[in-house]
Amino acid sequence: MIVRILGEGQFQVAEDVAPKLTALDAELDAAVHKSDDAAFRAALGAAVRLVRESGTAVPADTFVTADFILPFSDATIDEVRKLLADGAIGGDSVGLP
Amino acid sequence: MSVMKRVSLIFRAKANKALDRMEDPRETLDYSYQQQVEMLTRVRRGVADVATSRKRVELQMNSLQKEVDRRDNQARDALSKGREDLARAALQNKAGLQGQLNDLQGQYANLQEQEEKLTVASQRLQSRVDAFRTRKETIKATYTAAEAQTRINEAFSGISEEMGDVGLAIQRAEDKTAQMQARAGAIDELLASGALEDHVGGQQDAIQAELDKLGAGNEVESELARMKGELEASAPRQIEGNPNGDSSANGSEATRAAEQPQAGDGS
């Protein structure tokens, strides 16, 4: 599967990492809902490390979309909320009209 | 739904929406490429802006460091003159300034990180854009319209995600730079007006004035001693020559005037 870490690009990650990543994703989601800063940072940090360490960077000439996108490694809960609120990624930032 | 999946769907939805609007798939490629080149310009400008901001903070840190050193010297100066109270006040000011400096150092590290990240993002986008340009020409030259559609969609969606990522990174860097600039502006004003001193302790002027007075006092004392020495060395002639302490021109007249009555008295 392909995982993007915002600010760091895409990684090809083996399928057997998926359960671990999914578990961390659930923790991340719970932390955002509870506004639990410490849990959020722990889950995000663990997920980012997992992808960096188990994945390999997708080459520049391979154009694929990611199955999962992780926030910036130093993102805050507020930033993630903004990102999840639809329309937070302005048309301009995707380079589209 | 989970965070990571939702974010990926948001990115994908944006790309799909744009694709749906394109009538001629091949034009999509050219249009996208044009957007990519613009994005490259934006990200490079972003890197330059962060660098400018970082340099400004660097200058401020130097100014603050100088102020910290100055307070330190003041404290030593005061102690050597036996004024522990002044030394304490100077060190209190120093501590306040040091706090500001530490804070700036943290911000500086943050900006440096943003700059590095954005530089890497800019390089990554550059190689992606180069690859896209090649892909674009290949698709246009090789594939039938039906085949092209799929490949165009892939390339377009893939690069759109990259652009969305870089766009967010630029936005982030811009936000942090703006915050930093607001702070930097405030500190610049404080440094320029000298209000930082008051802001930090409110006593700096008093300390320096007191130290200056002590310093000036010492100079006055030593100059007085020197003058006394000179006066004593030339005392007899000067007392004779200028008993009224008048200026030298008047003094010689006074001397003559003094001599005349003496002569008169003597006669």
mmCIF file of C-alpha atoms in Angstrom:
data_model
loop_
_atom_site.group_PDB
_atom_site.id
_atom_site.type_symbol
_atom_site.label_atom_id
_atom_site.label_comp_id
_atom_site.label_asym_id
_atom_site.label_seq_id
_atom_site.Cartn_x
_atom_site.Cartn_y
_atom_site.Cartn_z
ATOM 1 C CA MET A 1 0.000 0.000 0.000
ATOM 2 C CA ILE A 2 1.018 3.617 -0.496
ATOM 3 C CA VAL A 3 1.200 5.929 2.509
ATOM 4 C CA ARG A 4 1.964 9.627 2.312
ATOM 5 C CA ILE A 5 3.357 11.581 5.227
ATOM 6 C CA LEU A 6 2.501 15.218 4.555
ATOM 7 C CA GLY A 7 5.681 17.165 3.962
ATOM 8 C CA GLU A 8 7.698 14.001 3.378
ATOM 9 C CA GLY A 9 6.185 12.361 0.312
ATOM 10 C CA GLN A 10 4.883 8.881 -0.448
ATOM 11 C CA PHE A 11 6.141 5.560 0.861
ATOM 12 C CA GLN A 12 5.530 2.054 -0.378
ATOM 13 C CA VAL A 13 4.667 0.088 2.741
ATOM 14 C CA ALA A 14 4.286 -3.693 2.984
ATOM 15 C CA GLU A 15 0.755 -4.973 3.524
ATOM 16 C CA ASP A 16 1.695 -6.737 6.764
ATOM 17 C CA VAL A 17 2.309 -3.345 8.346
ATOM 18 C CA ALA A 18 -1.321 -2.403 7.726
ATOM 19 C CA PRO A 19 -2.795 -3.817 10.980
ATOM 20 C CA LYS A 20 -0.286 -1.888 13.067
ATOM 21 C CA LEU A 21 -0.881 1.289 11.102
ATOM 22 C CA THR A 22 -4.649 0.878 11.301
ATOM 23 C CA ALA A 23 -4.429 0.494 15.077
ATOM 24 C CA LEU A 24 -2.371 3.689 15.320
ATOM 25 C CA ASP A 25 -4.848 5.417 13.033
ATOM 26 C CA ALA A 26 -7.669 4.485 15.421
ATOM 27 C CA GLU A 27 -5.645 5.893 18.331
ATOM 28 C CA LEU A 28 -5.067 9.062 16.353
ATOM 29 C CA ASP A 29 -8.772 9.394 15.644
ATOM 30 C CA ALA A 30 -9.680 8.834 19.305
ATOM 31 C CA ALA A 31 -7.088 11.398 20.414
ATOM 32 C CA VAL A 32 -8.493 14.001 18.030
ATOM 33 C CA HIS A 33 -12.014 13.353 19.319
ATOM 34 C CA LYS A 34 -10.964 13.590 22.956
ATOM 35 C CA SER A 35 -8.593 16.513 22.304
ATOM 36 C CA ASP A 36 -5.940 14.458 24.045
ATOM 37 C CA ASP A 37 -2.736 16.173 23.026
ATOM 38 C CA ALA A 38 -0.317 13.678 24.551
ATOM 39 C CA ALA A 39 -2.085 10.659 23.029
ATOM 40 C CA PHE A 40 -2.267 12.476 19.688
ATOM 41 C CA ARG A 41 1.449 13.183 19.617
ATOM 42 C CA ALA A 42 2.288 9.633 20.691
ATOM 43 C CA ALA A 43 0.085 8.029 18.007
ATOM 44 C CA LEU A 44 1.215 10.410 15.260
ATOM 45 C CA GLY A 45 4.877 9.978 16.194
ATOM 46 C CA ALA A 46 4.568 6.188 16.220
ATOM 47 C CA ALA A 47 2.721 6.112 12.886
ATOM 48 C CA VAL A 48 5.245 8.417 11.222
ATOM 49 C CA ARG A 49 8.159 6.339 12.511
ATOM 50 C CA LEU A 50 6.508 3.112 11.397
ATOM 51 C CA VAL A 51 6.019 4.399 7.845
ATOM 52 C CA ARG A 52 9.487 5.929 7.596
ATOM 53 C CA GLU A 53 11.185 2.802 8.895
ATOM 54 C CA SER A 54 9.191 0.092 7.181
ATOM 55 C CA GLY A 55 8.506 1.902 3.919
ATOM 56 C CA THR A 56 10.536 2.875 0.889
ATOM 57 C CA ALA A 57 10.140 6.212 -0.872
ATOM 58 C CA VAL A 58 8.036 6.102 -4.028
ATOM 59 C CA PRO A 59 10.202 7.147 -7.014
ATOM 60 C CA ALA A 60 9.610 10.562 -8.560
ATOM 61 C CA ASP A 61 8.381 9.099 -11.844
ATOM 62 C CA THR A 62 5.717 6.924 -10.267
ATOM 63 C CA PHE A 63 2.370 8.703 -10.161
ATOM 64 C CA VAL A 64 0.017 7.054 -7.714
ATOM 65 C CA THR A 65 -2.413 8.230 -5.085
ATOM 66 C CA ALA A 66 -1.919 7.270 -1.471
ATOM 67 C CA ASP A 67 -4.187 4.820 0.335
ATOM 68 C CA PHE A 68 -3.482 6.639 3.580
ATOM 69 C CA ILE A 69 -2.222 10.142 4.267
ATOM 70 C CA LEU A 70 -0.590 10.972 7.564
ATOM 71 C CA PRO A 71 -0.556 14.583 8.790
ATOM 72 C CA PHE A 72 2.711 16.545 9.068
ATOM 73 C CA SER A 73 4.896 14.834 11.642
ATOM 74 C CA ASP A 74 4.679 17.889 13.937
ATOM 75 C CA ALA A 75 1.009 18.657 13.281
ATOM 76 C CA THR A 76 -1.308 19.741 16.080
ATOM 77 C CA ILE A 77 -4.816 18.464 16.779
ATOM 78 C CA ASP A 78 -6.219 21.763 15.540
ATOM 79 C CA GLU A 79 -4.360 21.440 12.254
ATOM 80 C CA VAL A 80 -5.699 17.940 11.739
ATOM 81 C CA ARG A 81 -9.239 19.093 12.515
ATOM 82 C CA LYS A 82 -8.859 21.836 9.949
ATOM 83 C CA LEU A 83 -7.523 19.359 7.437
ATOM 84 C CA LEU A 84 -10.459 17.011 8.011
ATOM 85 C CA ALA A 85 -13.037 19.753 7.685
ATOM 86 C CA ASP A 86 -13.850 19.517 4.015
ATOM 87 C CA GLY A 87 -12.575 22.344 1.903
ATOM 88 C CA ALA A 88 -9.595 22.946 4.147
ATOM 89 C CA ILE A 89 -7.341 22.060 1.245
ATOM 90 C CA GLY A 90 -8.009 24.996 -0.982
ATOM 91 C CA GLY A 91 -8.299 24.487 -4.713
ATOM 92 C CA ASP A 92 -5.146 26.515 -5.196
ATOM 93 C CA SER A 93 -3.056 24.298 -3.008
ATOM 94 C CA VAL A 94 -3.882 21.293 -5.182
ATOM 95 C CA GLY A 95 -2.975 23.417 -8.145
ATOM 96 C CA LEU A 96 -6.440 23.259 -9.571
ATOM 97 C CA PRO A 97 -8.896 25.849 -10.813
ATOM 98 C CA MET B 1 -13.625 6.714 9.704
ATOM 99 C CA SER B 2 -9.999 6.950 10.546
ATOM 100 C CA VAL B 3 -7.905 10.073 10.159
ATOM 101 C CA MET B 4 -5.438 8.777 7.586
ATOM 102 C CA LYS B 5 -8.076 7.339 5.292
ATOM 103 C CA ARG B 6 -10.190 10.472 5.483
ATOM 104 C CA VAL B 7 -7.296 12.725 4.587
ATOM 105 C CA SER B 8 -6.441 10.580 1.571
ATOM 106 C CA LEU B 9 -10.053 10.691 0.415
ATOM 107 C CA ILE B 10 -10.153 14.464 0.733
ATOM 108 C CA PHE B 11 -7.099 14.768 -1.512
ATOM 109 C CA ARG B 12 -8.525 12.291 -3.996
ATOM 110 C CA ALA B 13 -11.889 14.012 -4.117
ATOM 111 C CA LYS B 14 -10.208 17.288 -4.994
ATOM 112 C CA ALA B 15 -8.339 15.726 -7.871
ATOM 113 C CA ASN B 16 -11.424 13.905 -9.174
ATOM 114 C CA LYS B 17 -13.503 17.035 -9.068
ATOM 115 C CA ALA B 18 -10.921 18.822 -11.172
ATOM 116 C CA LEU B 19 -10.641 15.936 -13.602
ATOM 117 C CA ASP B 20 -14.406 15.896 -14.112
ATOM 118 C CA ARG B 21 -14.256 19.485 -15.221
ATOM 119 C CA MET B 22 -11.671 18.820 -17.916
ATOM 120 C CA GLU B 23 -13.136 18.266 -21.332
ATOM 121 C CA ASP B 24 -10.091 17.253 -23.312
ATOM 122 C CA PRO B 25 -7.888 14.807 -21.352
ATOM 123 C CA ARG B 26 -4.749 15.893 -23.169
ATOM 124 C CA GLU B 27 -5.328 19.491 -22.239
ATOM 125 C CA THR B 28 -5.549 18.323 -18.654
ATOM 126 C CA LEU B 29 -1.898 17.385 -18.797
ATOM 127 C CA ASP B 30 -0.767 20.746 -20.123
ATOM 128 C CA TYR B 31 -2.931 22.600 -17.695
ATOM 129 C CA SER B 32 -1.678 20.565 -14.777
ATOM 130 C CA TYR B 33 1.912 21.070 -15.855
ATOM 131 C CA GLN B 34 1.402 24.809 -15.974
ATOM 132 C CA GLN B 35 0.012 24.670 -12.434
ATOM 133 C CA GLN B 36 2.990 22.644 -11.303
ATOM 134 C CA VAL B 37 5.441 25.180 -12.624
ATOM 135 C CA GLU B 38 3.554 27.904 -10.745
ATOM 136 C CA MET B 39 3.635 25.794 -7.602
ATOM 137 C CA LEU B 40 7.385 25.409 -7.960
ATOM 138 C CA THR B 41 7.741 29.173 -8.066
ATOM 139 C CA ARG B 42 5.567 29.464 -4.977
ATOM 140 C CA VAL B 43 7.524 26.932 -2.995
ATOM 141 C CA ARG B 44 10.833 28.567 -3.896
ATOM 142 C CA ARG B 45 9.495 31.931 -2.833
ATOM 143 C CA GLY B 46 8.320 30.256 0.357
ATOM 144 C CA VAL B 47 11.828 28.994 1.059
ATOM 145 C CA ALA B 48 13.248 32.468 0.452
ATOM 146 C CA ASP B 49 10.668 34.078 2.763
ATOM 147 C CA VAL B 50 11.415 31.691 5.589
ATOM 148 C CA ALA B 51 15.146 32.275 5.107
ATOM 149 C CA THR B 52 14.656 36.055 5.297
ATOM 150 C CA SER B 53 12.642 35.696 8.457
ATOM 151 C CA ARG B 54 15.237 33.379 9.956
ATOM 152 C CA LYS B 55 18.034 35.858 9.243
ATOM 153 C CA ARG B 56 16.057 38.617 10.905
ATOM 154 C CA VAL B 57 15.644 36.513 14.020
ATOM 155 C CA GLU B 58 19.365 35.803 13.894
ATOM 156 C CA LEU B 59 20.113 39.539 13.983
ATOM 157 C CA GLN B 60 17.737 40.005 16.870
ATOM 158 C CA MET B 61 19.347 37.186 18.773
ATOM 159 C CA ASN B 62 22.706 38.915 18.322
ATOM 160 C CA SER B 63 21.284 42.195 19.635
ATOM 161 C CA LEU B 64 19.733 40.472 22.610
ATOM 162 C CA GLN B 65 22.962 38.606 23.309
ATOM 163 C CA LYS B 66 24.801 41.934 23.378
ATOM 164 C CA GLU B 67 22.275 43.288 25.873
ATOM 165 C CA VAL B 68 22.699 40.174 28.012
ATOM 166 C CA ASP B 69 26.486 40.621 27.967
ATOM 167 C CA ARG B 70 26.131 44.290 28.815
ATOM 168 C CA ARG B 71 24.034 43.465 31.893
ATOM 169 C CA ASP B 72 26.600 40.893 32.881
ATOM 170 C CA ASN B 73 29.371 43.483 32.664
ATOM 171 C CA GLN B 74 27.249 45.944 34.602
ATOM 172 C CA ALA B 75 26.829 43.402 37.380
ATOM 173 C CA ARG B 76 30.589 42.812 37.561
ATOM 174 C CA ASP B 77 31.254 46.533 37.445
ATOM 175 C CA ALA B 78 28.774 47.146 40.254
ATOM 176 C CA LEU B 79 30.237 44.359 42.384
ATOM 177 C CA SER B 80 33.763 45.687 41.950
ATOM 178 C CA LYS B 81 32.477 49.021 43.241
ATOM 179 C CA GLY B 82 30.905 47.332 46.214
ATOM 180 C CA ARG B 83 27.355 47.910 45.025
ATOM 181 C CA GLU B 84 25.704 44.527 45.431
ATOM 182 C CA ASP B 85 22.261 46.086 45.109
ATOM 183 C CA LEU B 86 23.071 47.350 41.617
ATOM 184 C CA ALA B 87 24.669 44.049 40.672
ATOM 185 C CA ARG B 88 21.519 42.242 41.725
ATOM 186 C CA ALA B 89 19.313 44.563 39.686
ATOM 187 C CA ALA B 90 21.542 44.114 36.644
ATOM 188 C CA LEU B 91 21.408 40.335 36.983
ATOM 189 C CA GLN B 92 17.631 40.457 37.276
ATOM 190 C CA ASN B 93 17.514 42.355 34.007
ATOM 191 C CA LYS B 94 19.897 39.885 32.503
ATOM 192 C CA ALA B 95 17.652 36.996 33.494
ATOM 193 C CA GLY B 96 14.665 38.644 31.818
ATOM 194 C CA LEU B 97 16.631 39.241 28.625
ATOM 195 C CA GLN B 98 18.007 35.737 28.711
ATOM 196 C CA GLY B 99 14.443 34.451 28.828
ATOM 197 C CA GLN B 100 13.581 36.418 25.697
ATOM 198 C CA LEU B 101 16.721 35.167 24.038
ATOM 199 C CA ASN B 102 15.957 31.528 24.848
ATOM 200 C CA ASP B 103 12.488 32.018 23.459
ATOM 201 C CA LEU B 104 13.886 33.445 20.229
ATOM 202 C CA GLN B 105 16.341 30.576 19.970
ATOM 203 C CA GLY B 106 13.409 28.169 20.080
ATOM 204 C CA GLN B 107 11.628 30.092 17.332
ATOM 205 C CA TYR B 108 14.819 30.189 15.333
ATOM 206 C CA ALA B 109 15.176 26.415 15.469
ATOM 207 C CA ASN B 110 11.570 26.113 14.356
ATOM 208 C CA LEU B 111 12.108 28.395 11.364
ATOM 209 C CA GLN B 112 15.267 26.537 10.445
ATOM 210 C CA GLU B 113 13.295 23.314 10.457
ATOM 211 C CA GLN B 114 10.574 24.832 8.279
ATOM 212 C CA GLU B 115 13.176 26.075 5.856
ATOM 213 C CA GLU B 116 14.809 22.660 5.593
ATOM 214 C CA LYS B 117 11.488 20.882 5.155
ATOM 215 C CA LEU B 118 10.332 23.305 2.513
ATOM 216 C CA THR B 119 13.647 23.014 0.684
ATOM 217 C CA VAL B 120 13.290 19.243 0.593
ATOM 218 C CA ALA B 121 9.656 19.573 -0.515
ATOM 219 C CA SER B 122 10.733 21.944 -3.268
ATOM 220 C CA GLN B 123 13.360 19.474 -4.499
ATOM 221 C CA ARG B 124 10.883 16.628 -4.382
ATOM 222 C CA LEU B 125 8.324 18.605 -6.347
ATOM 223 C CA GLN B 126 10.982 19.598 -8.873
ATOM 224 C CA SER B 127 11.858 15.979 -9.642
ATOM 225 C CA ARG B 128 8.167 15.082 -9.756
ATOM 226 C CA VAL B 129 7.463 17.912 -12.178
ATOM 227 C CA ASP B 130 10.377 16.857 -14.381
ATOM 228 C CA ALA B 131 9.052 13.291 -14.420
ATOM 229 C CA PHE B 132 5.560 14.551 -15.133
ATOM 230 C CA ARG B 133 6.728 16.530 -18.128
ATOM 231 C CA THR B 134 8.298 13.395 -19.622
ATOM 232 C CA ARG B 135 5.217 11.348 -18.829
ATOM 233 C CA LYS B 136 2.984 13.983 -20.368
ATOM 234 C CA GLU B 137 4.815 13.872 -23.691
ATOM 235 C CA THR B 138 4.914 10.064 -23.677
ATOM 236 C CA ILE B 139 1.181 9.833 -23.067
ATOM 237 C CA LYS B 140 0.422 12.343 -25.776
ATOM 238 C CA ALA B 141 2.645 10.610 -28.313
ATOM 239 C CA THR B 142 1.997 6.963 -27.626
ATOM 240 C CA TYR B 143 -1.465 6.267 -26.439
ATOM 241 C CA THR B 144 -4.859 6.163 -28.089
ATOM 242 C CA ALA B 145 -7.454 8.439 -26.560
ATOM 243 C CA ALA B 146 -9.045 5.645 -24.529
ATOM 244 C CA GLU B 147 -5.728 4.399 -23.136
ATOM 245 C CA ALA B 148 -4.553 7.908 -22.558
ATOM 246 C CA GLN B 149 -7.512 8.726 -20.355
ATOM 247 C CA THR B 150 -6.527 6.186 -17.700
ATOM 248 C CA ARG B 151 -2.883 7.181 -17.728
ATOM 249 C CA ILE B 152 -3.712 10.840 -17.650
ATOM 250 C CA ASN B 153 -5.975 10.308 -14.669
ATOM 251 C CA GLU B 154 -3.228 8.420 -12.821
ATOM 252 C CA ALA B 155 -0.583 11.003 -13.508
ATOM 253 C CA PHE B 156 -2.898 13.878 -12.778
ATOM 254 C CA SER B 157 -4.166 12.466 -9.482
ATOM 255 C CA GLY B 158 -0.665 11.481 -8.392
ATOM 256 C CA ILE B 159 0.807 14.892 -9.052
ATOM 257 C CA SER B 160 -2.260 16.625 -7.590
ATOM 258 C CA GLU B 161 -1.669 14.899 -4.294
ATOM 259 C CA GLU B 162 1.948 16.034 -4.336
ATOM 260 C CA MET B 163 0.855 19.575 -5.124
ATOM 261 C CA GLY B 164 -1.713 19.497 -2.344
ATOM 262 C CA ASP B 165 0.994 18.348 0.051
ATOM 263 C CA VAL B 166 3.446 21.039 -1.024
ATOM 264 C CA GLY B 167 0.672 23.646 -0.974
ATOM 265 C CA LEU B 168 -0.094 22.796 2.643
ATOM 266 C CA ALA B 169 3.599 22.865 3.518
ATOM 267 C CA ILE B 170 3.915 26.346 2.015
ATOM 268 C CA GLN B 171 0.815 27.513 3.872
ATOM 269 C CA ARG B 172 2.246 26.176 7.107
ATOM 270 C CA ALA B 173 5.602 27.828 6.590
ATOM 271 C CA GLU B 174 3.872 31.095 5.721
ATOM 272 C CA ASP B 175 1.792 30.942 8.905
ATOM 273 C CA LYS B 176 4.821 30.284 11.066
ATOM 274 C CA THR B 177 6.796 33.001 9.333
ATOM 275 C CA ALA B 178 3.954 35.481 9.840
ATOM 276 C CA GLN B 179 3.775 34.657 13.545
ATOM 277 C CA MET B 180 7.513 35.012 13.816
ATOM 278 C CA GLN B 181 7.504 38.307 11.977
ATOM 279 C CA ALA B 182 4.883 39.742 14.283
ATOM 280 C CA ARG B 183 7.045 38.803 17.254
ATOM 281 C CA ALA B 184 10.198 39.995 15.545
ATOM 282 C CA GLY B 185 8.547 43.334 14.770
ATOM 283 C CA ALA B 186 7.587 43.784 18.392
ATOM 284 C CA ILE B 187 11.092 42.946 19.610
ATOM 285 C CA ASP B 188 12.653 45.243 16.994
ATOM 286 C CA GLU B 189 10.517 48.092 18.270
ATOM 287 C CA LEU B 190 11.405 47.327 21.848
ATOM 288 C CA LEU B 191 15.111 47.152 21.064
ATOM 289 C CA ALA B 192 14.962 50.359 19.060
ATOM 290 C CA SER B 193 13.097 52.328 21.704
ATOM 291 C CA GLY B 194 15.193 50.969 24.518
ATOM 292 C CA ALA B 195 11.914 49.929 26.076
ATOM 293 C CA LEU B 196 13.128 46.361 26.256
ATOM 294 C CA GLU B 197 15.166 47.454 29.220
ATOM 295 C CA ASP B 198 12.134 48.890 30.968
ATOM 296 C CA HIS B 199 9.996 46.025 29.788
ATOM 297 C CA VAL B 200 12.360 43.525 31.343
ATOM 298 C CA GLY B 201 13.165 45.074 34.641
ATOM 299 C CA GLY B 202 12.342 48.727 34.642
ATOM 300 C CA GLN B 203 15.548 49.464 36.469
ATOM 301 C CA GLN B 204 18.199 49.401 33.794
ATOM 302 C CA ASP B 205 18.409 53.152 33.423
ATOM 303 C CA ALA B 206 18.721 53.521 37.149
ATOM 304 C CA ILE B 207 21.505 50.938 37.253
ATOM 305 C CA GLN B 208 23.468 52.504 34.454
ATOM 306 C CA ALA B 209 22.940 55.989 35.786
ATOM 307 C CA GLU B 210 24.141 54.895 39.202
ATOM 308 C CA LEU B 211 27.144 53.110 37.741
ATOM 309 C CA ASP B 212 27.908 56.096 35.550
ATOM 310 C CA LYS B 213 27.691 58.310 38.595
ATOM 311 C CA LEU B 214 30.035 56.004 40.476
ATOM 312 C CA GLY B 215 32.337 55.926 37.464
ATOM 313 C CA ALA B 216 32.110 59.674 36.990
ATOM 314 C CA GLY B 217 32.575 60.139 40.727
ATOM 315 C CA ASN B 218 35.847 58.261 40.574
ATOM 316 C CA GLU B 219 37.021 60.285 37.608
ATOM 317 C CA VAL B 220 36.084 63.507 39.352
ATOM 318 C CA GLU B 221 37.963 62.417 42.432
ATOM 319 C CA SER B 222 41.098 61.517 40.520
ATOM 320 C CA GLU B 223 40.940 64.700 38.469
ATOM 321 C CA LEU B 224 40.484 66.712 41.630
ATOM 322 C CA ALA B 225 43.489 64.969 43.147
ATOM 323 C CA ARG B 226 45.526 65.674 40.024
ATOM 324 C CA MET B 227 44.513 69.342 40.029
ATOM 325 C CA LYS B 228 45.282 69.675 43.704
ATOM 326 C CA GLY B 229 48.709 68.230 43.023
ATOM 327 C CA GLU B 230 49.296 70.742 40.222
ATOM 328 C CA LEU B 231 48.055 73.595 42.337
ATOM 329 C CA GLU B 232 50.299 72.676 45.213
ATOM 330 C CA ALA B 233 53.307 72.435 42.892
ATOM 331 C CA SER B 234 52.760 75.959 41.517
ATOM 332 C CA ALA B 235 51.019 77.428 44.530
ATOM 333 C CA PRO B 236 53.330 80.380 45.509
ATOM 334 C CA ARG B 237 53.546 81.955 42.044
ATOM 335 C CA GLN B 238 49.833 81.570 41.290
ATOM 336 C CA ILE B 239 48.709 82.989 44.620
ATOM 337 C CA GLU B 240 50.982 85.954 44.110
ATOM 338 C CA GLY B 241 50.052 86.396 40.464
ATOM 339 C CA ASN B 242 46.285 86.001 40.717
ATOM 340 C CA PRO B 243 44.940 86.590 44.187
ATOM 341 C CA ASN B 244 41.383 87.396 43.078
ATOM 342 C CA GLY B 245 41.051 84.391 40.752
ATOM 343 C CA ASP B 246 40.319 86.645 37.766
ATOM 344 C CA SER B 247 41.070 85.719 34.178
ATOM 345 C CA SER B 248 44.676 86.056 33.110
ATOM 346 C CA ALA B 249 44.196 89.364 31.238
ATOM 347 C CA ASN B 250 42.424 90.957 34.145
ATOM 348 C CA GLY B 251 44.816 89.178 36.406
ATOM 349 C CA SER B 252 47.828 91.030 35.081
ATOM 350 C CA GLU B 253 45.971 94.310 35.435
ATOM 351 C CA ALA B 254 45.020 93.321 38.932
ATOM 352 C CA THR B 255 48.641 92.528 39.580
ATOM 353 C CA ARG B 256 49.685 95.940 38.324
ATOM 354 C CA ALA B 257 46.868 97.527 40.333
ATOM 355 C CA ALA B 258 48.004 95.650 43.365
ATOM 356 C CA GLU B 259 51.575 96.723 42.774
ATOM 357 C CA GLN B 260 50.681 100.407 42.509
ATOM 358 C CA PRO B 261 49.170 100.778 45.976
ATOM 359 C CA GLN B 262 52.067 98.718 47.253
ATOM 360 C CA ALA B 263 54.429 101.162 45.584
ATOM 361 C CA GLY B 264 52.333 104.064 46.922
ATOM 362 C CA ASP B 265 52.351 102.576 50.370
ATOM 363 C CA GLY B 266 56.053 102.026 50.085
ATOM 364 C CA SER B 267 56.715 105.663 49.162
#
